[in-house]
Coordinates of C-alpha atoms in Angstrom, one line a residue:
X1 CA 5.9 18.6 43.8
X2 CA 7.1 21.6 41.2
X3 CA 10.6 22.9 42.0
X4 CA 9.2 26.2 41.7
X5 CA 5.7 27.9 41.5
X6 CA 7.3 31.1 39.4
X7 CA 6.1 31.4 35.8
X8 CA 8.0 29.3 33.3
X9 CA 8.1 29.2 29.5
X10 CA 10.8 27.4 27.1
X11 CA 12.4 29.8 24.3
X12 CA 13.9 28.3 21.2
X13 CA 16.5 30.5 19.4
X14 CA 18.5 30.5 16.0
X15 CA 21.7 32.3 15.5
X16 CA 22.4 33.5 12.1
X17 CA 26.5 32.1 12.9
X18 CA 27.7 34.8 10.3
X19 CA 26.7 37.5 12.5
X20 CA 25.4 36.9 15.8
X21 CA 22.3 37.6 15.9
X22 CA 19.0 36.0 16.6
X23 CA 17.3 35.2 13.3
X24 CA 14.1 33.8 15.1
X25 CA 12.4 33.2 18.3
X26 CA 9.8 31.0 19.6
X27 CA 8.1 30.8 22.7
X28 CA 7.0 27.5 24.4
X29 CA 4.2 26.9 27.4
X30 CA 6.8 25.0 29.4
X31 CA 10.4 24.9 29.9
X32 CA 12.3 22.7 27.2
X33 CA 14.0 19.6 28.4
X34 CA 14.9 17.7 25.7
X35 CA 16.5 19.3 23.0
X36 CA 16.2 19.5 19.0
X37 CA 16.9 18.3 15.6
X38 CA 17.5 20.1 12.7
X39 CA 17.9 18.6 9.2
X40 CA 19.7 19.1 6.4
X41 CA 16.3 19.9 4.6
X42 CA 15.5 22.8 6.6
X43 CA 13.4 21.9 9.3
X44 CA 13.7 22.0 13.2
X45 CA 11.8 19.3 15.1
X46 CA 11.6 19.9 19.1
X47 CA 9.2 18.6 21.8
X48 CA 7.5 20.0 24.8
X49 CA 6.5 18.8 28.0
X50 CA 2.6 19.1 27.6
X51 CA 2.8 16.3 24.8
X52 CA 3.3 18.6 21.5
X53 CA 5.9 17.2 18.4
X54 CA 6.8 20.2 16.2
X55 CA 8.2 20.9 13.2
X56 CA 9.7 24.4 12.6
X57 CA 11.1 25.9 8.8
X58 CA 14.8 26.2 10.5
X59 CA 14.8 29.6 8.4
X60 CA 11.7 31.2 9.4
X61 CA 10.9 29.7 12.5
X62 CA 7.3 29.3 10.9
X63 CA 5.2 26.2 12.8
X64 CA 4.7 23.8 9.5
X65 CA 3.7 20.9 11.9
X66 CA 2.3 19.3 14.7
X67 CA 1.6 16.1 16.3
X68 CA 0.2 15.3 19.8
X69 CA 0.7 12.7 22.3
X70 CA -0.3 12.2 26.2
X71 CA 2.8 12.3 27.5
X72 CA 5.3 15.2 27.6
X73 CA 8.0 14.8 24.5
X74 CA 10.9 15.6 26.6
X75 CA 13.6 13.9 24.4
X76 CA 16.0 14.5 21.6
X77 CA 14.4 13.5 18.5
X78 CA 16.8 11.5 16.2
X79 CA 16.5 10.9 12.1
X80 CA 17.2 7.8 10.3
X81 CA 16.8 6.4 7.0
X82 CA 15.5 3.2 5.6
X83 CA 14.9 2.1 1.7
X84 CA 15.4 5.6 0.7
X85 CA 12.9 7.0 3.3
X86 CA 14.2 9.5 6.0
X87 CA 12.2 9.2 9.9
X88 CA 12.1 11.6 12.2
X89 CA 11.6 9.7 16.0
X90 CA 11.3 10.6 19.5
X91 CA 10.8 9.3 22.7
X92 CA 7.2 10.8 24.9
X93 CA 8.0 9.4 28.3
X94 CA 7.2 12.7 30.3
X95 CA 8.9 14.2 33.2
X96 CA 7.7 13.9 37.0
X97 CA 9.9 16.9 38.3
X98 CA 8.0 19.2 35.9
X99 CA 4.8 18.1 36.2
X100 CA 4.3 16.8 32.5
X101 CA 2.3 14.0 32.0
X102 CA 4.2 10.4 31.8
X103 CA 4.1 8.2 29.1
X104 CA 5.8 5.3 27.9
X105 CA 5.5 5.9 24.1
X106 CA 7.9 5.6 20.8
X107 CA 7.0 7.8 18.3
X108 CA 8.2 7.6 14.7
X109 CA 7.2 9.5 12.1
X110 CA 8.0 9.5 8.0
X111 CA 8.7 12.2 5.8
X112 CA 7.3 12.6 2.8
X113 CA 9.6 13.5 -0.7

């Protein structure tokens, strides 16, 4: 069962670290439970528990991307690099206190130049 029927929503935030203050907001469905990745290229990839992979503009907060799987994204993504070629992969296994769907997938995805 849930750990509580309340409503619940995940909220991601960026700090502008010369100030203080929030530069951008976005709201998720569900609670966020595994963290994000941002890269040096300006972009902020984060999962969520009903099976979405995003990728945010880390300035703007702007959606640029999205991938779906069935099973709640509720790891860090990590980035690696091979022959010159920079991948951006998670792990969609789900989450049973929360509800979101379980899974037992790998995803790995490239990025293009």
């Amino acid at each position: 069962s849930e750990p509580t029927q309340d409503a619940r929503w995940g909220l991601v935030s960026a700090i502008d670290l010369a100030t203080g203050r929030i530069k951008w907001q976005v709201k998720t469905e569900q609670p966020l439970m595994g963290g994000v990745l941002a890269t040096r290229g300006g972009l902020l990839f984060m999962g969520e528990g009903n099976g979405n992979f995003n990728a945010y503009d880390s300035n703007t907060g702007d959606l640029l991307w999205q991938a779906k799987t069935d099973a709640g994204v509720n790891a860090p993504p990590i980035s690696y690099e091979i022959d010159g070629v920079q991948y951006i992969a998670v792990v969609a296994g789900g989450n049973a206190i929360f509800g979101f769907p379980s899974g037992d997938n790998i995803l790995v995805y490239s990025l293009a130049k």
